[in-house]
Amino acid sequence: KQEVTQIPAALSVPEGENLVLNCSFTDSAIYNLQWFRQDPGKGLTSLLLIQSSQREQTSGRLNASLDKSSGRSTLYIAASQPGDSATYLCAMYSGGGADGLTFGKGTHLIIQP
Amino acid sequence: DAGVIQSPRHEVTEMGQEVTLRCKPISGHDYLFWYRQTMMRGLELLIYFNNNVPIDDSGMPEDRFSAKMPNASFSTLKIQPSEPRDSAVYFCASSFSTPLAGFSNQPQHFGDGTRLSIL
């Protein structure tokens, strides 16, 4: 069974810093990996999706990388802003027949103005 | 295009009552998923449908939980009877396709969730 760990569970940094959020997984046989953002009382917004054949994806100030062999993905946020404050979740499709996402518990990010 | 729409946004009810959560997926999406989010366990898949047919309900915690999808634009998740430990945020998500169907580039789109409190 796939297990997903996100470290740190919470992070607080001053505005303007570059930061890295980490996601590790136990089963490298994944089809794709998604990074989501969740704002309080809201649903999940898909930020980036990396297919298993890809190494990274970029969108604006966000860059996500995938290293299946080591079971790791990182989300890099450049020049952080207070509006980036949210919980960030990684999730993946794995094998085993189940066709849904397996989620980590998220990193709660606070960007201090 | 409208996103995934869930109702109600909040539900507070007493133990033993029947609860029905509703979801309208994005038009054209063939897959619909129900997830539950708790502080202890995070987000967990409960059940998913393909073309209105339930495919995998192994995540449904007990027989008290049931889900239906009578047509391509509507799904319900029902809890009867409800218990305090069912309190959580329930999310519905939809996607055009999935990796097992041959498409690994299709993201899931989530609704805003239903926050359920069972007293």
CSV table of C-alpha atoms in Angstrom, one decimal:
chain,number,residue,atom,x,y,z
A,1,LYS,CA,0.0,0.0,0.0
A,2,GLN,CA,1.3,3.4,-1.0
A,3,GLU,CA,2.3,5.7,1.9
A,4,VAL,CA,2.9,9.4,1.4
A,5,THR,CA,4.8,11.6,3.8
A,6,GLN,CA,5.1,15.4,3.7
A,7,ILE,CA,7.8,17.2,5.6
A,8,PRO,CA,7.6,19.6,7.3
A,9,ALA,CA,4.0,19.5,8.5
A,10,ALA,CA,4.1,23.3,9.0
A,11,LEU,CA,6.4,26.0,7.8
A,12,SER,CA,6.5,29.8,8.5
A,13,VAL,CA,8.8,32.0,6.5
A,14,PRO,CA,9.1,35.7,5.7
A,15,GLU,CA,7.8,37.1,2.5
A,16,GLY,CA,10.2,37.0,-0.5
A,17,GLU,CA,12.0,33.8,0.5
A,18,ASN,CA,12.4,30.8,-1.9
A,19,LEU,CA,11.2,27.6,-0.3
A,20,VAL,CA,11.0,23.9,-0.9
A,21,LEU,CA,8.2,21.5,0.2
A,22,ASN,CA,8.9,17.8,0.3
A,23,CYS,CA,6.9,14.8,-0.5
A,24,SER,CA,8.1,11.2,-0.2
A,25,PHE,CA,6.4,8.0,-1.2
A,26,THR,CA,7.1,4.3,-0.6
A,27,ASP,CA,6.0,2.7,-3.9
A,28,SER,CA,7.8,4.1,-6.9
A,29,ALA,CA,5.4,2.5,-9.4
A,30,ILE,CA,3.3,5.7,-9.8
A,31,TYR,CA,1.5,6.9,-12.9
A,32,ASN,CA,1.5,10.6,-12.0
A,33,LEU,CA,1.9,13.0,-9.1
A,34,GLN,CA,-0.1,16.1,-8.4
A,35,TRP,CA,0.5,19.0,-6.1
A,36,PHE,CA,-2.6,20.7,-4.7
A,37,ARG,CA,-3.2,23.8,-2.7
A,38,GLN,CA,-6.0,24.0,-0.1
A,39,ASP,CA,-7.2,27.2,1.4
A,40,PRO,CA,-9.1,27.2,4.7
A,41,GLY,CA,-12.7,26.1,4.2
A,42,LYS,CA,-12.1,25.5,0.5
A,43,GLY,CA,-11.5,22.6,-1.8
A,44,LEU,CA,-8.3,21.5,-3.5
A,45,THR,CA,-6.9,23.4,-6.4
A,46,SER,CA,-4.6,21.5,-8.7
A,47,LEU,CA,-1.3,23.3,-9.1
A,48,LEU,CA,1.0,21.0,-11.1
A,49,LEU,CA,0.8,17.4,-12.4
A,50,ILE,CA,3.9,15.4,-13.3
A,51,GLN,CA,3.5,12.3,-15.3
A,52,SER,CA,5.7,9.3,-14.4
A,53,SER,CA,7.9,9.8,-17.5
A,54,GLN,CA,8.6,13.5,-16.6
A,55,ARG,CA,11.1,15.0,-14.2
A,56,GLU,CA,9.6,18.4,-13.6
A,57,GLN,CA,6.8,20.8,-14.3
A,58,THR,CA,6.7,24.6,-14.0
A,59,SER,CA,3.9,27.1,-13.6
A,60,GLY,CA,4.8,30.7,-12.9
A,61,ARG,CA,6.7,30.8,-9.6
A,62,LEU,CA,6.1,27.1,-8.9
A,63,ASN,CA,8.3,24.2,-10.0
A,64,ALA,CA,7.7,20.6,-9.1
A,65,SER,CA,10.2,17.8,-9.5
A,66,LEU,CA,9.8,14.1,-9.4
A,67,ASP,CA,12.4,11.4,-8.7
A,68,LYS,CA,10.7,8.1,-8.8
A,69,SER,CA,13.8,6.1,-8.0
A,70,SER,CA,14.2,7.8,-4.7
A,71,GLY,CA,10.5,8.1,-4.0
A,72,ARG,CA,10.6,11.9,-3.8
A,73,SER,CA,8.9,15.0,-5.1
A,74,THR,CA,9.6,18.6,-4.3
A,75,LEU,CA,7.6,21.8,-4.8
A,76,TYR,CA,9.7,24.9,-5.1
A,77,ILE,CA,8.1,28.2,-4.6
A,78,ALA,CA,10.1,31.2,-5.7
A,79,ALA,CA,9.8,34.7,-4.2
A,80,SER,CA,7.1,33.7,-1.7
A,81,GLN,CA,4.1,36.1,-1.1
A,82,PRO,CA,1.5,36.2,1.7
A,83,GLY,CA,-1.1,35.0,-0.8
A,84,ASP,CA,0.9,31.7,-1.0
A,85,SER,CA,-0.2,30.9,2.5
A,86,ALA,CA,-2.2,27.7,2.4
A,87,THR,CA,-1.9,23.9,2.9
A,88,TYR,CA,0.0,22.2,0.1
A,89,LEU,CA,-0.8,18.5,-0.6
A,90,CYS,CA,0.9,16.0,-2.8
A,91,ALA,CA,-1.0,13.1,-4.2
A,92,MET,CA,-0.4,10.3,-6.6
A,93,TYR,CA,-2.0,7.6,-8.7
A,94,SER,CA,-0.3,4.3,-7.9
A,95,GLY,CA,-0.7,0.8,-9.2
A,96,GLY,CA,-2.7,-1.9,-7.5
A,97,GLY,CA,-5.9,-1.4,-9.4
A,98,ALA,CA,-7.4,1.4,-7.4
A,99,ASP,CA,-8.0,4.4,-9.6
A,100,GLY,CA,-8.0,7.2,-7.0
A,101,LEU,CA,-5.4,9.4,-5.5
A,102,THR,CA,-3.3,8.7,-2.4
A,103,PHE,CA,-2.6,11.8,-0.5
A,104,GLY,CA,0.0,13.1,2.0
A,105,LYS,CA,-1.3,15.0,5.0
A,106,GLY,CA,0.1,18.3,3.7
A,107,THR,CA,2.4,21.1,4.6
A,108,HIS,CA,0.7,24.1,6.2
A,109,LEU,CA,2.6,27.1,4.9
A,110,ILE,CA,2.5,30.6,6.3
A,111,ILE,CA,4.2,33.5,4.6
A,112,GLN,CA,4.8,36.4,6.9
A,113,PRO,CA,4.3,39.9,5.4
B,1,ASP,CA,-17.2,26.2,-17.2
B,2,ALA,CA,-18.4,25.6,-13.7
B,3,GLY,CA,-16.3,23.5,-11.5
B,4,VAL,CA,-17.4,20.6,-9.3
B,5,ILE,CA,-20.4,21.7,-7.2
B,6,GLN,CA,-21.2,20.2,-3.8
B,7,SER,CA,-24.1,20.8,-1.5
B,8,PRO,CA,-24.7,21.5,1.2
B,9,ARG,CA,-21.5,23.4,2.2
B,10,HIS,CA,-22.2,22.7,5.9
B,11,GLU,CA,-24.4,20.1,7.6
B,12,VAL,CA,-25.0,19.8,11.3
B,13,THR,CA,-27.2,17.0,12.5
B,14,GLU,CA,-27.8,14.7,15.4
B,15,MET,CA,-26.6,11.2,15.7
B,16,GLY,CA,-28.8,8.7,14.1
B,17,GLN,CA,-30.1,11.0,11.4
B,18,GLU,CA,-29.8,10.3,7.7
B,19,VAL,CA,-27.3,12.5,5.9
B,20,THR,CA,-27.3,13.0,2.1
B,21,LEU,CA,-24.4,14.8,0.4
B,22,ARG,CA,-24.7,15.9,-3.2
B,23,CYS,CA,-22.3,16.4,-6.1
B,24,LYS,CA,-22.5,17.7,-9.6
B,25,PRO,CA,-19.3,16.9,-11.6
B,26,ILE,CA,-17.8,18.9,-14.4
B,27,SER,CA,-19.7,18.3,-17.6
B,28,GLY,CA,-17.9,15.8,-19.8
B,29,HIS,CA,-16.0,14.2,-17.0
B,30,ASP,CA,-16.4,10.4,-16.9
B,31,TYR,CA,-15.0,9.8,-13.5
B,32,LEU,CA,-16.4,10.9,-10.1
B,33,PHE,CA,-14.7,10.4,-6.8
B,34,TRP,CA,-15.8,10.8,-3.2
B,35,TYR,CA,-13.1,11.5,-0.6
B,36,ARG,CA,-13.2,12.2,3.2
B,37,GLN,CA,-10.8,14.4,5.0
B,38,THR,CA,-10.1,14.2,8.8
B,39,MET,CA,-7.3,15.6,10.9
B,40,MET,CA,-6.2,12.1,11.9
B,41,ARG,CA,-6.2,10.3,8.6
B,42,GLY,CA,-6.0,13.1,6.0
B,43,LEU,CA,-7.7,12.7,2.6
B,44,GLU,CA,-9.0,9.2,1.9
B,45,LEU,CA,-10.8,7.8,-1.2
B,46,LEU,CA,-14.2,6.3,-0.3
B,47,ILE,CA,-15.6,5.3,-3.7
B,48,TYR,CA,-15.3,6.2,-7.4
B,49,PHE,CA,-17.6,5.9,-10.4
B,50,ASN,CA,-16.8,5.5,-14.1
B,51,ASN,CA,-19.6,6.4,-16.5
B,52,ASN,CA,-22.1,6.3,-13.6
B,53,VAL,CA,-21.1,2.8,-12.5
B,54,PRO,CA,-19.4,2.3,-9.1
B,55,ILE,CA,-16.0,0.7,-9.7
B,56,ASP,CA,-14.3,0.5,-6.3
B,57,ASP,CA,-16.0,1.1,-3.0
B,58,SER,CA,-13.4,-0.6,-0.8
B,59,GLY,CA,-12.8,2.7,0.9
B,60,MET,CA,-16.3,3.0,2.2
B,61,PRO,CA,-15.9,2.6,6.0
B,62,GLU,CA,-19.1,0.7,6.8
B,63,ASP,CA,-22.5,-0.4,5.5
B,64,ARG,CA,-23.9,2.8,6.8
B,65,PHE,CA,-22.3,4.6,3.9
B,66,SER,CA,-23.8,4.3,0.4
B,67,ALA,CA,-23.2,6.2,-2.8
B,68,LYS,CA,-25.2,6.5,-6.1
B,69,MET,CA,-24.8,8.1,-9.4
B,70,PRO,CA,-28.1,8.0,-11.2
B,71,ASN,CA,-26.9,10.1,-14.1
B,72,ALA,CA,-23.7,11.7,-15.5
B,73,SER,CA,-24.4,15.0,-13.7
B,74,PHE,CA,-25.4,14.0,-10.2
B,75,SER,CA,-24.1,11.8,-7.4
B,76,THR,CA,-25.1,11.3,-3.7
B,77,LEU,CA,-23.2,10.0,-0.7
B,78,LYS,CA,-25.6,8.9,2.0
B,79,ILE,CA,-24.9,8.0,5.7
B,80,GLN,CA,-27.6,6.2,7.6
B,81,PRO,CA,-27.6,6.2,10.5
B,82,SER,CA,-25.0,8.9,11.1
B,83,GLU,CA,-22.5,8.7,14.1
B,84,PRO,CA,-20.3,11.4,15.6
B,85,ARG,CA,-17.2,9.7,14.2
B,86,ASP,CA,-18.5,10.4,10.7
B,87,SER,CA,-17.8,14.1,11.3
B,88,ALA,CA,-15.4,15.2,8.6
B,89,VAL,CA,-15.1,17.2,5.4
B,90,TYR,CA,-16.4,15.2,2.4
B,91,PHE,CA,-15.1,16.1,-1.0
B,92,CYS,CA,-16.3,15.2,-4.5
B,93,ALA,CA,-13.9,15.3,-7.4
B,94,SER,CA,-14.2,14.6,-11.1
B,95,SER,CA,-11.8,13.9,-14.0
B,96,PHE,CA,-11.9,13.3,-17.7
B,97,SER,CA,-10.0,10.1,-17.4
B,98,THR,CA,-7.4,8.3,-15.3
B,99,PRO,CA,-4.1,6.5,-15.7
B,100,LEU,CA,-5.7,3.1,-15.6
B,101,ALA,CA,-7.8,4.1,-18.6
B,102,GLY,CA,-4.6,5.2,-20.4
B,103,PHE,CA,-4.5,8.9,-19.6
B,104,SER,CA,-1.9,9.9,-17.0
B,105,ASN,CA,-2.1,13.7,-17.7
B,106,GLN,CA,-5.6,14.3,-16.5
B,107,PRO,CA,-5.9,16.1,-13.1
B,108,GLN,CA,-8.7,15.6,-10.7
B,109,HIS,CA,-10.9,18.7,-10.0
B,110,PHE,CA,-12.3,19.1,-6.5
B,111,GLY,CA,-15.4,20.7,-5.2
B,112,ASP,CA,-15.3,23.0,-2.1
B,113,GLY,CA,-16.5,20.1,0.1
B,114,THR,CA,-19.2,19.5,2.7
B,115,ARG,CA,-18.3,20.1,6.3
B,116,LEU,CA,-20.3,17.5,8.3
B,117,SER,CA,-20.8,17.6,12.0
B,118,ILE,CA,-22.7,14.9,13.8
B,119,LEU,CA,-23.6,15.8,17.3
